[in-house]
CSV table of C-alpha atoms in Angstrom, one decimal:
chain,number,residue,atom,x,y,z
A,181,UNK,CA,3.8,32.3,-201.9
A,182,UNK,CA,1.3,31.4,-204.7
A,183,UNK,CA,-1.8,32.9,-203.0
A,184,UNK,CA,-3.5,35.7,-204.9
A,185,UNK,CA,-1.8,34.9,-208.2
A,186,UNK,CA,-4.0,35.3,-211.2
A,187,UNK,CA,-3.0,32.6,-213.6
A,188,UNK,CA,-4.1,32.5,-217.1
A,189,UNK,CA,-5.8,29.2,-217.7
A,190,UNK,CA,-6.3,30.3,-221.3
A,191,UNK,CA,-2.5,30.3,-221.8
A,192,UNK,CA,-2.1,27.0,-220.1
A,193,UNK,CA,-5.0,25.5,-222.1
A,194,UNK,CA,-3.6,26.9,-225.3
A,195,UNK,CA,-0.2,25.2,-224.6
A,196,UNK,CA,-1.8,21.9,-223.9
A,197,UNK,CA,-4.0,22.2,-227.1
A,198,UNK,CA,-0.9,23.0,-229.2
A,199,UNK,CA,0.8,19.9,-227.9
A,200,UNK,CA,-2.3,17.7,-228.7
A,201,UNK,CA,-2.6,19.4,-232.1
A,202,UNK,CA,1.0,18.5,-233.0
A,203,UNK,CA,0.2,14.8,-232.2
A,204,UNK,CA,-2.9,14.9,-234.3
A,205,UNK,CA,-1.0,16.6,-237.2
A,206,UNK,CA,1.9,14.0,-237.2
A,207,UNK,CA,-0.5,11.1,-236.9
A,208,UNK,CA,-0.6,11.0,-240.7
A,209,UNK,CA,3.2,10.3,-240.9
A,210,UNK,CA,3.0,7.3,-238.7
A,211,UNK,CA,2.5,4.1,-240.7
A,212,UNK,CA,5.0,1.8,-239.0
A,213,UNK,CA,6.9,1.0,-235.8
A,214,UNK,CA,10.0,2.7,-237.3
A,215,UNK,CA,7.9,5.9,-237.7
A,216,UNK,CA,6.9,5.7,-234.1
A,217,UNK,CA,10.3,5.0,-232.8
A,218,UNK,CA,12.7,7.0,-234.9
A,219,UNK,CA,10.5,9.2,-237.1
A,220,UNK,CA,11.2,7.2,-240.2
A,221,UNK,CA,14.9,8.4,-240.1
A,222,UNK,CA,14.0,11.6,-241.9
A,223,UNK,CA,14.9,14.3,-239.2
A,224,UNK,CA,17.1,17.3,-239.9
A,225,UNK,CA,20.0,18.9,-237.8
A,226,UNK,CA,18.1,21.6,-236.0
A,227,UNK,CA,15.1,19.5,-235.1
A,228,UNK,CA,17.5,17.0,-233.6
A,229,UNK,CA,19.5,19.8,-231.9
A,230,UNK,CA,16.5,21.4,-230.2
A,231,UNK,CA,15.1,18.0,-229.3
A,232,UNK,CA,18.3,17.0,-227.6
A,233,UNK,CA,18.5,20.2,-225.7
A,234,UNK,CA,14.9,20.0,-224.6
A,235,UNK,CA,15.3,16.4,-223.5
A,236,UNK,CA,18.1,17.3,-221.2
A,237,UNK,CA,16.3,20.4,-219.9
A,238,UNK,CA,13.5,18.7,-217.9
A,239,UNK,CA,11.3,19.5,-215.0
A,240,UNK,CA,13.4,17.3,-212.7
A,241,UNK,CA,16.5,19.2,-213.4
A,242,UNK,CA,14.7,22.7,-213.5
A,243,UNK,CA,13.3,22.1,-210.1
A,244,UNK,CA,15.8,19.7,-208.6
A,245,UNK,CA,19.0,21.5,-209.7
A,246,UNK,CA,17.5,24.7,-208.5
A,247,UNK,CA,17.2,23.1,-205.1
A,248,UNK,CA,20.7,21.7,-205.4
A,249,UNK,CA,21.8,25.3,-206.1
A,250,UNK,CA,20.2,26.6,-203.0
A,251,UNK,CA,21.8,23.8,-201.0
A,252,UNK,CA,25.2,23.6,-202.6
A,253,UNK,CA,25.6,26.6,-204.9
A,254,UNK,CA,27.5,26.3,-208.2
A,255,UNK,CA,28.5,22.9,-207.4
A,256,UNK,CA,25.1,22.0,-208.7
A,257,UNK,CA,26.1,22.8,-212.3
A,258,UNK,CA,28.0,19.6,-212.6
A,259,UNK,CA,25.0,17.5,-211.6
A,260,UNK,CA,23.5,18.5,-215.0
A,261,UNK,CA,26.3,20.1,-217.1
A,262,UNK,CA,28.3,16.8,-217.0
A,263,UNK,CA,25.6,15.2,-219.2
A,264,UNK,CA,26.2,17.9,-221.8
A,265,UNK,CA,29.9,17.1,-221.8
A,266,UNK,CA,28.9,13.5,-222.5
A,267,UNK,CA,26.5,14.6,-225.3
A,268,UNK,CA,29.2,16.5,-227.0
A,269,UNK,CA,31.6,13.5,-226.7
A,270,UNK,CA,29.2,11.0,-228.1
A,271,UNK,CA,28.3,13.4,-230.9
A,272,UNK,CA,31.8,12.7,-232.3
A,273,UNK,CA,32.7,9.2,-231.3
A,274,UNK,CA,29.4,7.2,-230.7
A,275,UNK,CA,26.3,8.5,-232.5
A,276,UNK,CA,27.6,8.3,-236.1
A,277,UNK,CA,28.7,4.8,-235.6
A,278,UNK,CA,25.4,3.7,-234.0
A,279,UNK,CA,23.4,5.4,-236.8
A,280,UNK,CA,25.3,3.3,-239.4
A,281,UNK,CA,24.2,0.0,-237.6
A,282,UNK,CA,20.6,0.7,-238.5
A,283,UNK,CA,19.3,-0.4,-235.1
A,284,UNK,CA,16.3,1.3,-233.3
A,285,UNK,CA,17.0,0.3,-229.7
A,286,UNK,CA,20.2,-0.3,-227.7
A,287,UNK,CA,19.2,-3.8,-226.7
A,288,UNK,CA,18.7,-4.6,-230.4
A,289,UNK,CA,22.4,-3.9,-230.9
A,290,UNK,CA,23.3,-6.2,-228.0
A,291,UNK,CA,21.2,-8.9,-229.5
A,292,UNK,CA,22.7,-8.5,-233.0
A,293,UNK,CA,26.3,-8.8,-231.5
A,294,UNK,CA,25.8,-11.5,-228.9
A,295,UNK,CA,22.2,-13.0,-229.0
A,296,UNK,CA,18.9,-13.0,-227.1
A,297,UNK,CA,20.3,-13.3,-223.5
A,298,UNK,CA,22.4,-10.1,-223.9
A,299,UNK,CA,19.4,-8.3,-225.4
A,300,UNK,CA,17.2,-9.2,-222.5
A,301,UNK,CA,19.8,-8.2,-219.8
A,302,UNK,CA,20.5,-4.9,-221.5
A,303,UNK,CA,16.8,-4.3,-221.9
A,304,UNK,CA,16.2,-4.6,-218.2
A,305,UNK,CA,19.0,-2.3,-217.3
A,306,UNK,CA,18.1,0.4,-219.9
A,307,UNK,CA,14.4,0.3,-218.8
A,308,UNK,CA,15.4,0.6,-215.1
A,309,UNK,CA,17.1,4.0,-215.9
A,310,UNK,CA,14.4,5.3,-218.3
A,311,UNK,CA,11.6,4.4,-216.0
A,312,UNK,CA,13.2,6.3,-213.1
A,313,UNK,CA,13.6,9.3,-215.4
A,314,UNK,CA,10.0,9.1,-216.3
A,315,UNK,CA,8.9,8.9,-212.8
A,316,UNK,CA,11.1,11.7,-211.6
A,317,UNK,CA,9.8,13.9,-214.4
A,318,UNK,CA,6.2,13.2,-213.4
A,319,UNK,CA,7.2,14.1,-209.9
A,320,UNK,CA,8.5,17.5,-211.0
A,321,UNK,CA,5.2,18.2,-212.8
A,322,UNK,CA,3.2,17.2,-209.7
A,323,UNK,CA,5.2,19.2,-207.3
A,324,UNK,CA,4.7,22.4,-209.0
A,325,UNK,CA,1.2,22.1,-210.3
A,326,UNK,CA,-0.3,20.8,-207.1
A,327,UNK,CA,1.2,23.8,-205.3
A,328,UNK,CA,0.4,26.5,-207.8
A,329,UNK,CA,-2.8,25.3,-209.4
A,330,UNK,CA,-4.4,23.9,-206.3
A,331,UNK,CA,-5.2,20.5,-207.9
A,332,UNK,CA,-4.7,17.1,-206.3
A,333,UNK,CA,-1.8,14.7,-207.1
A,334,UNK,CA,-4.3,12.4,-208.9
A,335,UNK,CA,-5.6,15.3,-210.9
A,336,UNK,CA,-2.1,16.4,-211.8
A,337,UNK,CA,-1.0,12.9,-212.9
A,338,UNK,CA,-4.2,12.4,-215.0
A,339,UNK,CA,-3.9,15.8,-216.7
A,340,UNK,CA,-0.3,16.2,-217.7
A,341,UNK,CA,0.5,12.5,-218.1
A,342,UNK,CA,-2.8,12.1,-220.1
A,343,UNK,CA,-1.9,14.9,-222.5
A,344,UNK,CA,1.6,13.7,-223.0
A,345,UNK,CA,0.5,10.1,-223.5
A,346,UNK,CA,-2.1,11.1,-226.1
A,347,UNK,CA,0.3,13.0,-228.3
A,348,UNK,CA,2.9,10.4,-228.2
A,349,UNK,CA,0.2,7.7,-228.8
A,350,UNK,CA,-0.8,9.6,-232.0
A,351,UNK,CA,2.5,10.9,-233.4
A,352,UNK,CA,5.3,8.9,-232.0
A,353,UNK,CA,8.8,10.3,-232.4
A,354,UNK,CA,7.5,12.8,-235.0
A,355,UNK,CA,5.3,14.4,-232.4
A,356,UNK,CA,8.0,14.1,-229.7
A,357,UNK,CA,10.7,15.9,-231.6
A,358,UNK,CA,8.3,18.6,-233.0
A,359,UNK,CA,6.9,19.4,-229.5
A,360,UNK,CA,10.5,19.3,-228.1
A,361,UNK,CA,11.5,22.1,-230.5
A,362,UNK,CA,8.6,24.2,-229.4
A,363,UNK,CA,9.1,23.4,-225.7
A,364,UNK,CA,12.8,24.4,-225.8
A,365,UNK,CA,12.0,28.1,-226.6
A,366,UNK,CA,9.2,28.1,-223.9
A,367,UNK,CA,11.7,26.7,-221.4
A,368,UNK,CA,14.3,29.3,-222.3
A,369,UNK,CA,11.9,32.2,-222.0
A,370,UNK,CA,10.4,31.0,-218.7
A,371,UNK,CA,13.6,30.1,-216.9
A,372,UNK,CA,15.4,33.3,-217.9
A,373,UNK,CA,12.3,35.3,-216.9
A,374,UNK,CA,12.5,33.7,-213.4
A,375,UNK,CA,16.2,34.4,-213.0
A,376,UNK,CA,15.8,38.1,-214.2
A,377,UNK,CA,12.8,38.7,-211.9
A,378,UNK,CA,14.8,37.1,-209.0
A,379,UNK,CA,17.8,39.3,-209.6
A,380,UNK,CA,15.5,42.3,-209.5
A,381,UNK,CA,14.0,41.2,-206.2
A,382,UNK,CA,17.5,40.8,-204.8
A,383,UNK,CA,18.3,44.4,-205.7
A,384,UNK,CA,20.3,43.7,-208.8
A,385,UNK,CA,23.8,42.3,-209.0
A,386,UNK,CA,24.9,44.7,-206.2
A,387,UNK,CA,22.2,43.6,-203.9
A,388,UNK,CA,22.8,39.9,-204.7
A,389,UNK,CA,26.6,40.2,-204.0
A,390,UNK,CA,26.0,42.0,-200.7
A,391,UNK,CA,23.7,39.1,-199.4
A,392,UNK,CA,25.4,36.2,-201.1
A,393,UNK,CA,26.9,33.3,-199.1
A,394,UNK,CA,30.5,33.0,-200.6
A,395,UNK,CA,30.3,29.2,-200.2
A,396,UNK,CA,27.6,29.1,-202.9
A,397,UNK,CA,29.9,30.5,-205.6
A,398,UNK,CA,32.6,27.9,-205.2
A,399,UNK,CA,32.4,25.4,-208.2
A,400,UNK,CA,33.7,22.7,-205.9
A,401,UNK,CA,32.2,24.0,-202.7
A,402,UNK,CA,30.0,22.4,-200.0
A,403,UNK,CA,29.2,19.2,-201.8
A,404,UNK,CA,33.0,18.4,-201.9
A,405,UNK,CA,35.3,17.5,-204.7
A,406,UNK,CA,34.6,13.8,-204.5
A,407,UNK,CA,30.9,14.2,-204.8
A,408,UNK,CA,31.2,16.7,-207.7
A,409,UNK,CA,33.6,14.3,-209.5
A,410,UNK,CA,30.9,11.6,-209.0
A,411,UNK,CA,28.3,13.8,-210.5
A,412,UNK,CA,30.6,14.3,-213.5
A,413,UNK,CA,31.2,10.6,-213.9
A,414,UNK,CA,27.5,9.9,-213.6
A,415,UNK,CA,26.8,12.4,-216.4
A,416,UNK,CA,29.4,11.0,-218.7
A,417,UNK,CA,28.3,7.3,-217.9
A,418,UNK,CA,24.6,7.8,-218.2
A,419,UNK,CA,24.8,9.8,-221.5
A,420,UNK,CA,26.8,6.9,-223.0
A,421,UNK,CA,23.7,4.7,-223.0
A,422,UNK,CA,20.8,7.1,-222.6
A,423,UNK,CA,18.5,5.4,-225.1
A,424,UNK,CA,15.8,8.2,-225.1
A,425,UNK,CA,18.6,10.6,-226.2
A,426,UNK,CA,20.4,8.2,-228.6
A,427,UNK,CA,17.2,7.4,-230.4
A,428,UNK,CA,17.2,11.1,-231.7
A,429,UNK,CA,20.4,10.2,-233.5
A,430,UNK,CA,18.7,7.1,-235.0
A,431,UNK,CA,16.0,9.5,-236.3
A,432,UNK,CA,18.5,11.6,-238.4
A,433,UNK,CA,18.7,11.6,-242.2
A,434,UNK,CA,22.4,10.6,-242.1
A,435,UNK,CA,25.3,9.9,-239.7
A,436,UNK,CA,26.6,13.5,-240.3
A,437,UNK,CA,23.2,15.0,-239.5
A,438,UNK,CA,23.1,13.0,-236.3
A,439,UNK,CA,26.6,14.1,-235.2
A,440,UNK,CA,25.9,17.8,-235.8
A,441,UNK,CA,22.5,17.7,-234.2
A,442,UNK,CA,24.0,16.2,-231.0
A,443,UNK,CA,26.8,18.6,-231.0
A,444,UNK,CA,24.7,21.7,-231.3
A,445,UNK,CA,22.1,20.4,-228.9
A,446,UNK,CA,24.8,19.6,-226.3
A,447,UNK,CA,26.4,23.0,-226.6
A,448,UNK,CA,23.1,24.8,-226.3
A,449,UNK,CA,22.1,22.9,-223.2
A,450,UNK,CA,25.5,23.2,-221.5
A,451,UNK,CA,25.1,27.0,-221.6
A,452,UNK,CA,21.5,26.8,-220.3
A,453,UNK,CA,22.4,24.6,-217.4
A,454,UNK,CA,23.9,27.5,-215.5
A,455,UNK,CA,20.4,28.8,-215.1
A,456,UNK,CA,18.9,26.4,-212.4
A,457,UNK,CA,21.9,26.7,-209.9
A,458,UNK,CA,21.7,30.5,-210.3
A,459,UNK,CA,17.9,30.4,-209.6
A,460,UNK,CA,18.7,28.4,-206.4
A,461,UNK,CA,21.4,30.7,-205.3
A,462,UNK,CA,19.2,33.9,-205.9
A,463,UNK,CA,16.3,32.3,-204.1
A,464,UNK,CA,18.4,31.5,-201.0
A,465,UNK,CA,19.8,35.1,-201.0
A,466,UNK,CA,16.4,36.7,-201.4
A,467,UNK,CA,14.4,34.5,-198.9
A,468,UNK,CA,17.3,33.5,-196.5
A,469,UNK,CA,18.9,30.2,-195.5
A,470,UNK,CA,15.7,28.9,-193.9
A,471,UNK,CA,14.0,28.5,-197.3
A,472,UNK,CA,13.5,24.8,-197.9
A,473,UNK,CA,15.8,24.0,-200.9
A,474,UNK,CA,13.0,22.0,-202.6
A,475,UNK,CA,10.9,25.2,-202.6
A,476,UNK,CA,13.6,27.4,-204.1
A,477,UNK,CA,12.3,27.4,-207.7
A,478,UNK,CA,8.6,27.7,-206.9
A,479,UNK,CA,9.1,30.4,-204.3
A,480,UNK,CA,11.3,32.6,-206.4
A,481,UNK,CA,9.2,32.0,-209.6
A,482,UNK,CA,6.0,33.0,-208.0
A,483,UNK,CA,7.2,35.4,-205.3
A,484,UNK,CA,9.4,37.5,-207.7
A,485,UNK,CA,7.6,37.0,-210.9
A,486,UNK,CA,4.1,37.8,-209.8
A,487,UNK,CA,1.0,37.7,-211.9
A,488,UNK,CA,2.6,39.0,-215.1
A,489,UNK,CA,4.9,36.0,-215.4
A,490,UNK,CA,3.2,33.3,-213.3
A,491,UNK,CA,1.4,31.7,-216.2
A,492,UNK,CA,4.6,31.7,-218.3
A,493,UNK,CA,6.5,30.0,-215.5
A,494,UNK,CA,3.8,27.3,-215.2
A,495,UNK,CA,3.9,26.6,-218.9
A,496,UNK,CA,7.8,26.6,-218.7
A,497,UNK,CA,7.6,23.9,-216.1
A,498,UNK,CA,5.0,21.9,-218.2
A,499,UNK,CA,7.2,22.2,-221.2
A,500,UNK,CA,10.4,21.2,-219.4
A,501,UNK,CA,8.7,18.2,-217.9
A,502,UNK,CA,6.6,17.1,-220.9
A,503,UNK,CA,9.5,17.2,-223.4
A,504,UNK,CA,11.4,14.6,-221.3
A,505,UNK,CA,8.3,12.7,-220.4
A,506,UNK,CA,7.2,12.2,-223.9
A,507,UNK,CA,10.8,11.1,-224.9
A,508,UNK,CA,11.1,8.4,-222.2
A,509,UNK,CA,7.6,7.1,-222.6
A,510,UNK,CA,8.2,6.7,-226.3
A,511,UNK,CA,11.5,5.0,-225.8
A,512,UNK,CA,10.3,2.5,-223.3
A,513,UNK,CA,7.3,1.7,-225.4
A,514,UNK,CA,9.8,1.0,-228.3
A,515,UNK,CA,11.6,-1.4,-226.0
A,516,UNK,CA,8.4,-3.2,-224.9
A,517,UNK,CA,7.4,-3.5,-228.6
A,518,UNK,CA,10.5,-4.3,-230.4
A,519,UNK,CA,12.7,-6.0,-227.8
A,520,UNK,CA,10.0,-8.0,-226.1
A,521,UNK,CA,6.8,-8.3,-228.2
A,522,UNK,CA,8.2,-8.5,-231.7
A,523,UNK,CA,11.4,-10.4,-230.8
A,524,UNK,CA,10.0,-13.0,-228.3
A,525,UNK,CA,6.2,-12.9,-227.9
A,526,UNK,CA,4.9,-12.5,-231.5
A,527,UNK,CA,7.7,-12.5,-234.0
A,528,UNK,CA,5.3,-13.1,-236.9
A,529,UNK,CA,2.9,-10.2,-236.0
A,530,UNK,CA,1.9,-7.9,-238.9
A,531,UNK,CA,3.3,-4.4,-239.1
A,532,UNK,CA,-0.2,-3.0,-238.2
A,533,UNK,CA,-0.5,-5.2,-235.2
A,534,UNK,CA,3.0,-4.2,-234.0
A,535,UNK,CA,2.0,-0.5,-234.4
A,536,UNK,CA,-1.1,-0.8,-232.3
A,537,UNK,CA,0.8,-2.8,-229.6
A,538,UNK,CA,3.4,0.0,-229.6
A,539,UNK,CA,0.6,2.6,-229.0
A,540,UNK,CA,-0.9,0.6,-226.2
A,541,UNK,CA,2.5,0.3,-224.6
A,542,UNK,CA,2.7,4.1,-224.6
A,543,UNK,CA,-0.3,4.1,-222.2
A,544,UNK,CA,1.1,1.3,-220.2
A,545,UNK,CA,4.5,3.0,-219.6
A,546,UNK,CA,2.8,6.1,-218.3
A,547,UNK,CA,0.8,4.2,-215.8
A,548,UNK,CA,3.8,2.3,-214.6
A,549,UNK,CA,5.9,5.5,-214.2
A,550,UNK,CA,3.1,7.2,-212.2
A,551,UNK,CA,3.1,4.2,-209.8
A,552,UNK,CA,6.8,4.4,-209.4
A,553,UNK,CA,6.8,8.1,-208.5
A,554,UNK,CA,4.2,7.5,-205.9
A,555,UNK,CA,6.3,4.9,-204.3
A,556,UNK,CA,9.6,6.8,-204.4
A,557,UNK,CA,9.2,10.6,-204.7
A,558,UNK,CA,12.8,11.8,-204.1
A,559,UNK,CA,13.3,13.7,-207.4
A,560,UNK,CA,17.1,13.7,-208.3
A,561,UNK,CA,17.8,10.3,-206.7
A,562,UNK,CA,14.9,8.9,-208.6
A,563,UNK,CA,16.5,10.3,-211.7
A,564,UNK,CA,19.8,8.8,-210.8
A,565,UNK,CA,19.0,5.5,-209.1
A,566,UNK,CA,18.5,3.6,-212.2
A,567,UNK,CA,20.9,5.8,-214.1
A,568,UNK,CA,23.8,4.7,-211.8
A,569,UNK,CA,23.0,1.1,-212.4
A,570,UNK,CA,22.8,1.5,-216.1
A,571,UNK,CA,25.8,3.8,-216.2
A,572,UNK,CA,28.0,1.1,-214.5
A,573,UNK,CA,26.8,-1.8,-216.6
A,574,UNK,CA,25.2,-1.1,-220.1
A,575,UNK,CA,26.9,2.2,-220.8
A,576,UNK,CA,30.6,1.0,-220.7
A,577,UNK,CA,29.6,-2.2,-222.5
A,578,UNK,CA,27.9,-0.2,-225.3
A,579,UNK,CA,30.8,2.2,-225.7
A,580,UNK,CA,33.2,-0.7,-225.6
A,581,UNK,CA,31.5,-2.7,-228.4
A,582,UNK,CA,31.1,0.4,-230.6
A,583,UNK,CA,34.7,1.6,-230.3
A,584,UNK,CA,36.6,-1.7,-229.8
A,585,UNK,CA,35.9,-4.5,-232.3
A,586,UNK,CA,37.7,-7.1,-230.1
A,587,UNK,CA,35.0,-6.7,-227.5
A,588,UNK,CA,32.4,-7.9,-229.9
A,589,UNK,CA,34.2,-11.3,-229.8
A,590,UNK,CA,33.8,-11.6,-226.0
A,591,UNK,CA,30.2,-12.3,-225.2
A,592,UNK,CA,30.9,-13.9,-221.8
A,593,UNK,CA,33.0,-10.9,-220.7
A,594,UNK,CA,30.3,-8.4,-221.7
A,595,UNK,CA,27.6,-10.4,-219.9
A,596,UNK,CA,29.7,-10.7,-216.8
A,597,UNK,CA,30.6,-7.0,-216.8
A,598,UNK,CA,27.0,-5.9,-217.1
A,599,UNK,CA,25.8,-8.2,-214.3
A,600,UNK,CA,28.6,-7.6,-211.9
A,601,UNK,CA,28.6,-3.9,-212.6
A,602,UNK,CA,24.9,-3.6,-212.0
A,603,UNK,CA,24.9,-5.8,-208.9
A,604,UNK,CA,27.8,-4.0,-207.2
A,605,UNK,CA,26.1,-0.6,-208.0
A,606,UNK,CA,22.8,-1.7,-206.6
A,607,UNK,CA,24.4,-3.2,-203.4
A,608,UNK,CA,26.5,0.0,-202.8
A,609,UNK,CA,23.5,2.2,-203.3
A,610,UNK,CA,21.6,0.1,-200.7
A,611,UNK,CA,24.4,-0.2,-198.1
A,612,UNK,CA,26.9,2.5,-198.9
A,613,UNK,CA,27.8,5.2,-196.4
A,614,UNK,CA,25.7,8.4,-196.7
A,615,UNK,CA,27.2,11.7,-195.6
A,616,UNK,CA,24.1,13.9,-196.0
A,617,UNK,CA,20.5,13.6,-197.3
A,618,UNK,CA,19.6,16.8,-199.0
A,619,UNK,CA,16.3,18.1,-200.1
A,620,UNK,CA,16.3,16.2,-203.4
A,621,UNK,CA,19.6,14.3,-203.5
A,622,UNK,CA,21.8,12.0,-201.4
A,623,UNK,CA,25.5,13.1,-200.7
A,624,UNK,CA,27.6,9.9,-200.4
A,625,UNK,CA,30.9,9.4,-198.5
A,626,UNK,CA,31.9,7.5,-201.7
A,627,UNK,CA,29.4,7.7,-204.5
A,628,UNK,CA,28.3,4.3,-205.8
A,629,UNK,CA,29.3,5.2,-209.4
A,630,UNK,CA,32.9,5.6,-208.4
A,631,UNK,CA,32.9,1.9,-207.3
A,632,UNK,CA,30.7,0.2,-209.9
A,633,UNK,CA,32.0,1.9,-213.1
A,634,UNK,CA,35.7,1.3,-212.6
A,635,UNK,CA,35.0,-2.3,-211.8
A,636,UNK,CA,33.0,-2.8,-214.9
A,637,UNK,CA,35.7,-1.2,-217.1
A,638,UNK,CA,38.3,-3.4,-215.5
A,639,UNK,CA,36.2,-6.5,-216.2
A,640,UNK,CA,35.7,-5.5,-219.8
A,641,UNK,CA,39.4,-4.8,-220.3
A,642,UNK,CA,40.9,-7.9,-218.7
A,643,UNK,CA,38.1,-10.2,-219.7
A,644,UNK,CA,38.1,-9.2,-223.4
A,645,UNK,CA,41.9,-9.8,-223.5
A,646,UNK,CA,41.6,-13.3,-222.0
A,647,UNK,CA,38.4,-14.4,-223.8
A,648,UNK,CA,39.7,-13.3,-227.3
A,649,UNK,CA,43.1,-14.8,-226.6
A,650,UNK,CA,41.5,-18.1,-225.6
A,651,UNK,CA,39.2,-18.0,-228.5
A,652,UNK,CA,42.0,-17.5,-230.9
A,653,UNK,CA,44.0,-20.4,-229.5
A,654,UNK,CA,41.0,-22.7,-229.7
A,655,UNK,CA,40.4,-21.7,-233.3
A,656,UNK,CA,44.0,-22.4,-234.2
A,657,UNK,CA,43.8,-25.8,-232.5
């Protein structure tokens, strides 16, 4: 479907040069680890809003949810839209409170409340999720660019990962958020262009309606109510402790700026998230039910758009992927630097040394994520595999200690909840019954998140009551 397309390497090259230029420009603002991790806490509302939206709109969701749309229709909206509901919720109840703590990473908060063991455990669980997102995003970039540009997997990894790592290496969170704002509008233009071109190829709305499979427009259709509910729970749970997202709140000038930035970004992205399922539905209608779902986005984009829009589509995929890739690379590098190196390995290291260790960790994280993608290339499941574990362990614990002061007095309960929740989740993901293996996602008989998360919440609720009651009696004695 991509044969004969005349791509503008000038446009692609200009985009990459712009991203590198942003990194070079903001290098002058980076003088400390805090500048690298949270942009010196000087960001405004709209920079945060567009950065939040661009972070959620990534290559994995653009391509993967388009594939889900081709497979399961409008059901696919909930696999991404649920994260936006979570974003709007934490904008009001979680982000302002977290900003006021002054922490830079989520494990830092666990360490402050409970000590080093909780910091290490939460660190491992947070990194597990973020590394999966990083690897899945690399996969989305590789899938499209190898097919369209005719380059090898190795060349794709070196080119896109290299450019992203360099501008994060130079400008840290400043560069991440500034490029996010630019990339958001590129993503918006490219994805809408694909959808409009696809509708034209289908013969307009009338032609689309005539050839449409009715099952695809049922919001709780072929995937089933249980799986859709699981996707919603996954979105709400993962968002509650998505450190790459939450650090944008830490970058705000004030708690109110953080709240409004997340609210606006969540609303913007929740509207956009109808686009990928519709692209998948249109692709299936235009090219028939035999179209492999994982090829839905690429086939429609380059079959319907043609030469005029092909270069814009490529840049759109690059922007969607690199916005998230830069975020997760920067976030994990902050974990390696602040939660491991500065806390346990070299607590007396100078600020300059910590900054250079941070930058070297940016390069290390990129290499590790590339290796993970090569080992496990199933896009959406790669995005969710660590997310389910983190969402059933760290996320409820974090929300609990933010909203319920009594839980901060129950360190054993919090540790047990995180470990048991993560273990049950991992075991269920390994041995749970699978109903269907789709092109990019697994449909479970009972999704693991519906087992692990309720168990963790139950442990936190009962354990905190028992531990604080026992502690109170011991103190009285």
